[in-house]
Amino acid sequence: MIKIVEAKDFSREEISIKTPDVSKTVSEIIDNVRLNGDKAVIDYEAKFDGVKLSSLEVSEGEIQDALKKVGNDYVSMLERAAKNIREFHSKQVRNGFAFSRQNGAILGQRVIPLERVGLYVPGGTASYPSSVLMNAIPAKIAGCDEIFIATPPEIKNEIIAAAHVAGVNKIFKMGGAQAVAALAYGTESVKKVDKIVGPGNIYVAEAKRQVFGRVAIDMIAGPSEILIVADENNNPAYLAADMLAQSEHDKLASAILLTNSRELAERVSSEIEAQIVKLIRHDIARVSVDNQGRIILVDELEEAVKIANEIAPEHLEICTANPFLMLTKIRNAGSVFLGSYTPEALGDYYAGPNHTLPTMGTARFSSPLSVDDFIKKSQYIFYTPEALNEASFDIENFANSEGLTGHANSVVIRRG
């Protein structure tokens, strides 16, 4: 049963996740894939997933077969969700700029899409076609030349259908650390990418950490989280349902409710017990609720705001009389859901904002996945002889103050 605690007795540390050290195992996998390419990846898929592959890439025939099996209604649903995601992310598109000074100098910045990106889509205990849309559509809007997906080999038809709708170029049957290594270093079948994005298990997260620098990554994702701030005027069944929606993700997922009403807290606790037995993944949700779940009682909702900013949750639901007012006081959250009729699941699938979000408190300094993740910026400078001459004495002094006389000379030698 979920624990109900007073705010003064709650510590973030009691729900902190302690993960095993898999760095050595992951390092060995990466080295093997780097040296042996496709063979290493195929061997690992047989070892870890029990699947013997003759080819890593999903064929066009397999794509068409998957589309037939999911049916037109499912594809139409994906397209409606994709439309919303495109609408939101199209607002994020950046433009370069250029300006000139009176002395003839021209300065500017170009916005350039990454050439090739790899999207990791988890397999295992659940299928996430929503992650395909959320990762691929911003990359497509950014203008990336090639978008690859890596996902464990027993690929659900829904994943393939989502990749088709999102405009993915290639889908590869590979998961875990070996997939990350293949994307980072390339193999006979997989071109190396510039960036790897998308969530995964502890091996995927560690592999992304180890290949960072060779390629860019979006973030090191941890278990999923939701924090709800609710006053007494809420339906406890709604709040319980939203907490369980997060808990069924993973045994390590955390669901926390902050409220100033003990009566609401107790009713939510009862609702959780009534609803959890109806979930297909109730065993997973049970472990999550018992270990990481909390209902925290606060005296005033202002205290809840303070705690929410300290926790910096991945998902934050604000179920209060004036949620937009409270929103202005929130500094740290990945994605915020306002009002009793904006469940977190709406953001997972359909509304449009991205569901790849910072976890484990990293919302203090990180942002949701966006079009920005799939671009880079390059700046340029043009000076006329007159403009350089005007600046040359300052540059000479600057360079000499740093002891870099070669820098100074490169300007002085051009001085008119």
GROMACS .gro file of C-alpha atoms in nm:
model
  416
    1MET     CA    1   0.000   0.000   0.000
    2ILE     CA    2   0.119   0.351  -0.078
    3LYS     CA    3   0.270   0.543   0.213
    4ILE     CA    4   0.110   0.865   0.337
    5VAL     CA    5   0.369   1.091   0.500
    6GLU     CA    6   0.395   1.444   0.634
    7ALA     CA    7   0.608   1.678   0.426
    8LYS     CA    8   0.855   1.723   0.713
    9ASP     CA    9   0.914   1.348   0.719
   10PHE     CA   10   0.968   1.306   0.344
   11SER     CA   11   1.315   1.273   0.195
   12ARG     CA   12   1.390   1.248  -0.177
   13GLU     CA   13   1.657   0.995  -0.087
   14GLU     CA   14   1.405   0.736   0.030
   15ILE     CA   15   1.274   0.695  -0.325
   16SER     CA   16   1.611   0.737  -0.496
   17ILE     CA   17   1.701   0.455  -0.732
   18LYS     CA   18   2.022   0.262  -0.673
   19THR     CA   19   2.122   0.090  -0.997
   20PRO     CA   20   2.389  -0.178  -1.043
   21ASP     CA   21   2.718  -0.095  -1.209
   22VAL     CA   22   2.709  -0.239  -1.561
   23SER     CA   23   2.988  -0.023  -1.702
   24LYS     CA   24   3.236  -0.309  -1.756
   25THR     CA   25   2.983  -0.530  -1.934
   26VAL     CA   26   2.872  -0.245  -2.156
   27SER     CA   27   3.229  -0.146  -2.237
   28GLU     CA   28   3.304  -0.500  -2.354
   29ILE     CA   29   2.992  -0.502  -2.575
   30ILE     CA   30   3.084  -0.168  -2.732
   31ASP     CA   31   3.441  -0.281  -2.804
   32ASN     CA   32   3.320  -0.605  -2.964
   33VAL     CA   33   3.071  -0.425  -3.190
   34ARG     CA   34   3.330  -0.163  -3.283
   35LEU     CA   35   3.574  -0.436  -3.389
   36ASN     CA   36   3.341  -0.699  -3.534
   37GLY     CA   37   3.043  -0.505  -3.665
   38ASP     CA   38   2.732  -0.693  -3.779
   39LYS     CA   39   2.858  -1.029  -3.652
   40ALA     CA   40   2.890  -0.900  -3.297
   41VAL     CA   41   2.544  -0.741  -3.305
   42ILE     CA   42   2.384  -1.057  -3.445
   43ASP     CA   43   2.562  -1.272  -3.185
   44TYR     CA   44   2.438  -1.050  -2.903
   45GLU     CA   45   2.080  -1.060  -3.033
   46ALA     CA   46   2.096  -1.439  -3.026
   47LYS     CA   47   2.247  -1.434  -2.675
   48PHE     CA   48   2.027  -1.171  -2.511
   49ASP     CA   49   1.702  -1.188  -2.709
   50GLY     CA   50   1.712  -1.545  -2.833
   51VAL     CA   51   1.663  -1.435  -3.195
   52LYS     CA   52   1.880  -1.560  -3.481
   53LEU     CA   53   1.903  -1.289  -3.744
   54SER     CA   54   2.026  -1.314  -4.101
   55SER     CA   55   1.984  -0.940  -4.159
   56LEU     CA   56   1.965  -0.642  -3.925
   57GLU     CA   57   1.747  -0.418  -4.140
   58VAL     CA   58   1.368  -0.445  -4.161
   59SER     CA   59   1.277  -0.504  -4.525
   60GLU     CA   60   1.018  -0.314  -4.730
   61GLY     CA   61   0.815  -0.635  -4.741
   62GLU     CA   62   0.810  -0.653  -4.362
   63ILE     CA   63   0.700  -0.289  -4.345
   64GLN     CA   64   0.408  -0.345  -4.584
   65ASP     CA   65   0.310  -0.663  -4.399
   66ALA     CA   66   0.309  -0.476  -4.065
   67LEU     CA   67   0.088  -0.200  -4.209
   68LYS     CA   68  -0.165  -0.458  -4.327
   69LYS     CA   69  -0.168  -0.634  -3.992
   70VAL     CA   70  -0.228  -0.323  -3.780
   71GLY     CA   71  -0.500  -0.205  -4.017
   72ASN     CA   72  -0.613   0.128  -4.155
   73ASP     CA   73  -0.784   0.241  -3.834
   74TYR     CA   74  -0.463   0.207  -3.634
   75VAL     CA   75  -0.259   0.388  -3.900
   76SER     CA   76  -0.520   0.668  -3.906
   77MET     CA   77  -0.490   0.701  -3.527
   78LEU     CA   78  -0.112   0.730  -3.560
   79GLU     CA   79  -0.153   0.995  -3.827
   80ARG     CA   80  -0.385   1.203  -3.607
   81ALA     CA   81  -0.136   1.189  -3.321
   82ALA     CA   82   0.149   1.268  -3.561
   83LYS     CA   83  -0.038   1.573  -3.688
   84ASN     CA   84  -0.060   1.712  -3.333
   85ILE     CA   85   0.306   1.639  -3.267
   86ARG     CA   86   0.410   1.809  -3.591
   87GLU     CA   87   0.196   2.113  -3.514
   88PHE     CA   88   0.361   2.163  -3.174
   89HIS     CA   89   0.717   2.097  -3.284
   90SER     CA   90   0.693   2.312  -3.597
   91LYS     CA   91   0.673   2.611  -3.361
   92GLN     CA   92   1.025   2.525  -3.240
   93VAL     CA   93   1.196   2.573  -3.575
   94ARG     CA   94   1.486   2.816  -3.549
   95ASN     CA   95   1.612   3.045  -3.822
   96GLY     CA   96   1.962   3.173  -3.870
   97PHE     CA   97   2.042   3.542  -3.872
   98ALA     CA   98   2.283   3.788  -4.027
   99PHE     CA   99   2.361   4.153  -3.967
  100SER     CA  100   2.615   4.409  -4.079
  101ARG     CA  101   2.796   4.693  -3.908
  102GLN     CA  102   2.864   5.036  -4.051
  103ASN     CA  103   3.231   4.947  -4.107
  104GLY     CA  104   3.132   4.672  -4.353
  105ALA     CA  105   3.166   4.372  -4.119
  106ILE     CA  106   2.908   4.097  -4.171
  107LEU     CA  107   2.826   3.847  -3.897
  108GLY     CA  108   2.575   3.569  -3.879
  109GLN     CA  109   2.463   3.230  -3.759
  110ARG     CA  110   2.344   2.933  -3.963
  111VAL     CA  111   2.110   2.664  -3.834
  112ILE     CA  112   2.209   2.328  -3.983
  113PRO     CA  113   2.025   1.997  -3.933
  114LEU     CA  114   2.226   1.696  -3.820
  115GLU     CA  115   2.295   1.469  -4.116
  116ARG     CA  116   2.206   1.133  -3.962
  117VAL     CA  117   2.043   1.044  -3.627
  118GLY     CA  118   1.966   0.719  -3.447
  119LEU     CA  119   1.650   0.674  -3.243
  120TYR     CA  120   1.643   0.403  -2.980
  121VAL     CA  121   1.298   0.257  -2.919
  122PRO     CA  122   1.265   0.018  -2.621
  123GLY     CA  123   1.119  -0.330  -2.651
  124GLY     CA  124   1.094  -0.573  -2.364
  125THR     CA  125   0.791  -0.554  -2.137
  126ALA     CA  126   0.600  -0.301  -2.349
  127SER     CA  127   0.575  -0.161  -2.699
  128TYR     CA  128   0.616   0.213  -2.753
  129PRO     CA  129   0.508   0.332  -3.099
  130SER     CA  130   0.447   0.667  -2.930
  131SER     CA  131   0.822   0.696  -2.872
  132VAL     CA  132   0.878   0.650  -3.244
  133LEU     CA  133   0.656   0.948  -3.324
  134MET     CA  134   0.800   1.163  -3.044
  135ASN     CA  135   1.160   1.103  -3.150
  136ALA     CA  136   1.132   1.088  -3.527
  137ILE     CA  137   0.896   1.379  -3.598
  138PRO     CA  138   1.118   1.653  -3.445
  139ALA     CA  139   1.414   1.508  -3.637
  140LYS     CA  140   1.213   1.518  -3.958
  141ILE     CA  141   1.103   1.877  -3.895
  142ALA     CA  142   1.465   1.974  -3.823
  143GLY     CA  143   1.559   1.847  -4.169
  144CYS     CA  144   1.787   1.552  -4.086
  145ASP     CA  145   1.891   1.367  -4.403
  146GLU     CA  146   1.857   1.018  -4.253
  147ILE     CA  147   1.665   0.891  -3.951
  148PHE     CA  148   1.734   0.539  -3.824
  149ILE     CA  149   1.549   0.338  -3.560
  150ALA     CA  150   1.707   0.068  -3.346
  151THR     CA  151   1.471  -0.155  -3.151
  152PRO     CA  152   1.495  -0.514  -3.014
  153PRO     CA  153   1.449  -0.776  -3.287
  154GLU     CA  154   1.101  -0.909  -3.213
  155ILE     CA  155   0.954  -0.584  -3.339
  156LYS     CA  156   0.587  -0.518  -3.287
  157ASN     CA  157   0.393  -0.427  -3.599
  158GLU     CA  158   0.281  -0.108  -3.426
  159ILE     CA  159   0.643   0.011  -3.403
  160ILE     CA  160   0.696  -0.044  -3.774
  161ALA     CA  161   0.371   0.135  -3.857
  162ALA     CA  162   0.468   0.435  -3.645
  163ALA     CA  163   0.808   0.449  -3.814
  164HIS     CA  164   0.636   0.453  -4.152
  165VAL     CA  165   0.399   0.735  -4.049
  166ALA     CA  166   0.688   0.938  -3.902
  167GLY     CA  167   0.902   0.909  -4.216
  168VAL     CA  168   1.187   0.700  -4.073
  169ASN     CA  169   1.444   0.593  -4.334
  170LYS     CA  170   1.560   0.261  -4.189
  171ILE     CA  171   1.459   0.031  -3.904
  172PHE     CA  172   1.717  -0.201  -3.750
  173LYS     CA  173   1.646  -0.513  -3.546
  174MET     CA  174   1.888  -0.454  -3.261
  175GLY     CA  175   1.851  -0.355  -2.899
  176GLY     CA  176   2.053  -0.295  -2.586
  177ALA     CA  177   2.409  -0.169  -2.566
  178GLN     CA  178   2.496  -0.341  -2.894
  179ALA     CA  179   2.246  -0.121  -3.079
  180VAL     CA  180   2.393   0.195  -2.929
  181ALA     CA  181   2.742   0.080  -3.025
  182ALA     CA  182   2.636   0.003  -3.382
  183LEU     CA  183   2.478   0.346  -3.420
  184ALA     CA  184   2.782   0.520  -3.271
  185TYR     CA  185   3.058   0.337  -3.459
  186GLY     CA  186   2.879   0.196  -3.762
  187THR     CA  187   2.883  -0.160  -3.896
  188GLU     CA  188   2.859  -0.317  -4.242
  189SER     CA  189   2.480  -0.263  -4.234
  190VAL     CA  190   2.448   0.046  -4.015
  191LYS     CA  191   2.596   0.383  -4.101
  192LYS     CA  192   2.730   0.567  -3.799
  193VAL     CA  193   2.509   0.849  -3.679
  194ASP     CA  194   2.573   1.196  -3.540
  195LYS     CA  195   2.336   1.170  -3.244
  196ILE     CA  196   2.151   0.898  -3.051
  197VAL     CA  197   1.825   0.978  -2.874
  198GLY     CA  198   1.555   0.781  -2.696
  199PRO     CA  199   1.507   0.598  -2.366
  200GLY     CA  200   1.613   0.246  -2.276
  201ASN     CA  201   1.712   0.016  -1.991
  202ILE     CA  202   2.020   0.051  -1.773
  203TYR     CA  203   2.245  -0.105  -2.043
  204VAL     CA  204   2.121   0.137  -2.306
  205ALA     CA  205   2.166   0.433  -2.070
  206GLU     CA  206   2.520   0.326  -1.981
  207ALA     CA  207   2.608   0.266  -2.347
  208LYS     CA  208   2.487   0.616  -2.436
  209ARG     CA  209   2.702   0.755  -2.158
  210GLN     CA  210   3.010   0.568  -2.286
  211VAL     CA  211   2.973   0.667  -2.651
  212PHE     CA  212   2.904   1.032  -2.571
  213GLY     CA  213   3.177   1.235  -2.736
  214ARG     CA  214   3.194   0.995  -3.025
  215VAL     CA  215   2.835   1.096  -3.092
  216ALA     CA  216   2.593   1.334  -2.926
  217ILE     CA  217   2.316   1.201  -2.703
  218ASP     CA  218   1.995   1.354  -2.576
  219MET     CA  219   2.011   1.255  -2.209
  220ILE     CA  220   2.071   0.966  -1.969
  221ALA     CA  221   1.712   0.868  -1.893
  222GLY     CA  222   1.608   0.714  -1.564
  223PRO     CA  223   1.282   0.551  -1.453
  224SER     CA  224   0.963   0.741  -1.527
  225GLU     CA  225   0.815   0.981  -1.270
  226ILE     CA  226   0.498   1.173  -1.199
  227LEU     CA  227   0.428   1.428  -0.928
  228ILE     CA  228   0.075   1.558  -0.874
  229VAL     CA  229  -0.016   1.870  -0.677
  230ALA     CA  230  -0.385   1.858  -0.582
  231ASP     CA  231  -0.617   2.050  -0.353
  232GLU     CA  232  -0.918   1.904  -0.175
  233ASN     CA  233  -1.153   1.969  -0.469
  234ASN     CA  234  -1.045   1.671  -0.676
  235ASN     CA  235  -1.183   1.335  -0.776
  236PRO     CA  236  -0.963   1.079  -0.597
  237ALA     CA  237  -1.031   0.821  -0.867
  238TYR     CA  238  -0.874   1.049  -1.130
  239LEU     CA  239  -0.563   1.109  -0.921
  240ALA     CA  240  -0.521   0.740  -0.841
  241ALA     CA  241  -0.559   0.650  -1.208
  242ASP     CA  242  -0.289   0.898  -1.308
  243MET     CA  243  -0.050   0.767  -1.045
  244LEU     CA  244  -0.105   0.408  -1.156
  245ALA     CA  245  -0.062   0.505  -1.521
  246GLN     CA  246   0.295   0.597  -1.430
  247SER     CA  247   0.355   0.306  -1.193
  248GLU     CA  248   0.271   0.044  -1.454
  249HIS     CA  249   0.568   0.158  -1.667
  250ASP     CA  250   0.838   0.010  -1.450
  251LYS     CA  251   0.898  -0.133  -1.103
  252LEU     CA  252   1.137   0.160  -1.049
  253ALA     CA  253   0.887   0.426  -1.161
  254SER     CA  254   0.772   0.676  -0.899
  255ALA     CA  255   0.431   0.834  -0.846
  256ILE     CA  256   0.393   1.107  -0.582
  257LEU     CA  257   0.090   1.309  -0.476
  258LEU     CA  258   0.126   1.637  -0.285
  259THR     CA  259  -0.193   1.757  -0.118
  260ASN     CA  260  -0.314   1.973   0.169
  261SER     CA  261  -0.609   1.740   0.238
  262ARG     CA  262  -0.570   1.429   0.453
  263GLU     CA  263  -0.917   1.316   0.353
  264LEU     CA  264  -0.821   1.331  -0.016
  265ALA     CA  265  -0.496   1.147   0.059
  266GLU     CA  266  -0.677   0.859   0.224
  267ARG     CA  267  -0.937   0.836  -0.052
  268VAL     CA  268  -0.666   0.833  -0.319
  269SER     CA  269  -0.487   0.556  -0.130
  270SER     CA  270  -0.808   0.350  -0.126
  271GLU     CA  271  -0.865   0.416  -0.496
  272ILE     CA  272  -0.516   0.297  -0.580
  273GLU     CA  273  -0.588  -0.033  -0.408
  274ALA     CA  274  -0.921  -0.068  -0.589
  275GLN     CA  275  -0.780   0.012  -0.932
  276ILE     CA  276  -0.442  -0.160  -0.925
  277VAL     CA  277  -0.587  -0.512  -0.935
  278LYS     CA  278  -0.756  -0.431  -1.268
  279LEU     CA  279  -0.433  -0.350  -1.449
  280ILE     CA  280  -0.274  -0.605  -1.683
  281ARG     CA  281   0.064  -0.493  -1.546
  282HIS     CA  282  -0.053  -0.492  -1.184
  283ASP     CA  283   0.253  -0.683  -1.061
  284ILE     CA  284   0.483  -0.409  -1.192
  285ALA     CA  285   0.259  -0.130  -1.060
  286ARG     CA  286   0.242  -0.299  -0.718
  287VAL     CA  287   0.619  -0.290  -0.671
  288SER     CA  288   0.639   0.069  -0.794
  289VAL     CA  289   0.360   0.192  -0.565
  290ASP     CA  290   0.492   0.013  -0.256
  291ASN     CA  291   0.856   0.114  -0.301
  292GLN     CA  292   0.857   0.451  -0.478
  293GLY     CA  293   0.499   0.574  -0.438
  294ARG     CA  294   0.418   0.842  -0.180
  295ILE     CA  295   0.134   1.070  -0.078
  296ILE     CA  296   0.281   1.374   0.094
  297LEU     CA  297   0.072   1.597   0.317
  298VAL     CA  298   0.150   1.969   0.317
  299ASP     CA  299  -0.001   2.247   0.527
  300GLU     CA  300  -0.026   2.490   0.235
  301LEU     CA  301  -0.002   2.446  -0.140
  302GLU     CA  302   0.286   2.695  -0.145
  303GLU     CA  303   0.485   2.425   0.034
  304ALA     CA  304   0.388   2.183  -0.243
  305VAL     CA  305   0.534   2.423  -0.501
  306LYS     CA  306   0.862   2.432  -0.311
  307ILE     CA  307   0.880   2.051  -0.291
  308ALA     CA  308   0.788   2.015  -0.658
  309ASN     CA  309   1.072   2.246  -0.758
  310GLU     CA  310   1.314   2.051  -0.539
  311ILE     CA  311   1.210   1.716  -0.689
  312ALA     CA  312   1.206   1.858  -1.046
  313PRO     CA  313   0.978   1.583  -1.178
  314GLU     CA  314   0.961   1.446  -1.528
  315HIS     CA  315   0.582   1.491  -1.532
  316LEU     CA  316   0.398   1.740  -1.311
  317GLU     CA  317   0.019   1.754  -1.285
  318ILE     CA  318  -0.131   2.064  -1.124
  319CYS     CA  319  -0.488   1.992  -1.013
  320THR     CA  320  -0.581   2.306  -0.824
  321ALA     CA  321  -0.844   2.579  -0.848
  322ASN     CA  322  -0.613   2.798  -1.058
  323PRO     CA  323  -0.346   2.578  -1.216
  324PHE     CA  324  -0.215   2.853  -1.445
  325LEU     CA  325  -0.132   3.069  -1.143
  326MET     CA  326   0.066   2.785  -0.987
  327LEU     CA  327   0.240   2.723  -1.320
  328THR     CA  328   0.407   3.065  -1.293
  329LYS     CA  329   0.575   2.947  -0.973
  330ILE     CA  330   0.713   2.623  -1.118
  331ARG     CA  331   1.077   2.643  -1.223
  332ASN     CA  332   1.171   2.276  -1.249
  333ALA     CA  333   0.957   2.025  -1.441
  334GLY     CA  334   0.986   1.838  -1.767
  335SER     CA  335   0.626   1.868  -1.881
  336VAL     CA  336   0.335   2.025  -1.689
  337PHE     CA  337  -0.028   1.911  -1.713
  338LEU     CA  338  -0.285   2.167  -1.601
  339GLY     CA  339  -0.625   2.085  -1.458
  340SER     CA  340  -0.821   1.772  -1.373
  341TYR     CA  341  -0.893   1.686  -1.737
  342THR     CA  342  -0.533   1.686  -1.857
  343PRO     CA  343  -0.398   1.345  -1.758
  344GLU     CA  344  -0.033   1.269  -1.822
  345ALA     CA  345  -0.134   1.000  -2.075
  346LEU     CA  346  -0.261   1.281  -2.299
  347GLY     CA  347   0.097   1.401  -2.329
  348ASP     CA  348   0.233   1.050  -2.376
  349TYR     CA  349   0.041   0.994  -2.694
  350TYR     CA  350  -0.156   1.273  -2.844
  351ALA     CA  351  -0.152   1.638  -2.739
  352GLY     CA  352   0.167   1.731  -2.925
  353PRO     CA  353   0.442   1.826  -2.676
  354ASN     CA  354   0.722   1.571  -2.654
  355HIS     CA  355   0.713   1.285  -2.405
  356THR     CA  356   1.091   1.230  -2.399
  357LEU     CA  357   1.163   1.425  -2.084
  358PRO     CA  358   1.438   1.482  -1.826
  359THR     CA  359   1.421   1.245  -1.526
  360MET     CA  360   1.587   1.202  -1.186
  361GLY     CA  361   1.581   1.573  -1.106
  362THR     CA  362   1.760   1.676  -1.423
  363ALA     CA  363   1.467   1.903  -1.516
  364ARG     CA  364   1.661   2.155  -1.305
  365PHE     CA  365   1.888   2.206  -1.606
  366SER     CA  366   1.750   1.997  -1.894
  367SER     CA  367   1.463   2.030  -2.139
  368PRO     CA  368   1.222   1.800  -2.324
  369LEU     CA  369   1.333   1.656  -2.656
  370SER     CA  370   1.269   1.907  -2.933
  371VAL     CA  371   1.367   2.017  -3.281
  372ASP     CA  372   1.667   2.184  -3.114
  373ASP     CA  373   1.809   1.837  -3.041
  374PHE     CA  374   1.845   1.769  -3.413
  375ILE     CA  375   2.021   2.085  -3.524
  376LYS     CA  376   2.355   2.248  -3.475
  377LYS     CA  377   2.456   2.609  -3.521
  378SER     CA  378   2.751   2.747  -3.710
  379GLN     CA  379   2.854   3.111  -3.704
  380TYR     CA  380   3.040   3.317  -3.962
  381ILE     CA  381   3.237   3.642  -3.976
  382PHE     CA  382   3.338   3.865  -4.267
  383TYR     CA  383   3.556   4.176  -4.214
  384THR     CA  384   3.669   4.426  -4.471
  385PRO     CA  385   4.029   4.561  -4.453
  386GLU     CA  386   3.890   4.879  -4.300
  387ALA     CA  387   3.689   4.693  -4.036
  388LEU     CA  388   3.987   4.478  -3.936
  389ASN     CA  389   4.214   4.782  -3.917
  390GLU     CA  390   3.968   4.953  -3.683
  391ALA     CA  391   3.967   4.654  -3.447
  392SER     CA  392   4.332   4.556  -3.479
  393PHE     CA  393   4.476   4.752  -3.185
  394ASP     CA  394   4.224   4.605  -2.941
  395ILE     CA  395   4.286   4.254  -3.073
  396GLU     CA  396   4.663   4.306  -3.049
  397ASN     CA  397   4.636   4.418  -2.688
  398PHE     CA  398   4.404   4.129  -2.600
  399ALA     CA  399   4.635   3.870  -2.757
  400ASN     CA  400   4.947   4.013  -2.594
  401SER     CA  401   4.776   4.015  -2.252
  402GLU     CA  402   4.728   3.639  -2.293
  403GLY     CA  403   5.087   3.587  -2.405
  404LEU     CA  404   4.975   3.478  -2.754
  405THR     CA  405   5.201   3.691  -2.969
  406GLY     CA  406   5.129   3.479  -3.276
  407HIS     CA  407   4.765   3.577  -3.248
  408ALA     CA  408   4.866   3.942  -3.222
  409ASN     CA  409   5.096   3.916  -3.521
  410SER     CA  410   4.824   3.763  -3.744
  411VAL     CA  411   4.633   4.089  -3.704
  412VAL     CA  412   4.925   4.333  -3.702
  413ILE     CA  413   5.064   4.187  -4.025
  414ARG     CA  414   4.741   4.287  -4.200
  415ARG     CA  415   4.723   4.637  -4.054
  416GLY     CA  416   4.713   4.908  -4.314
   0.00000   0.00000   0.00000
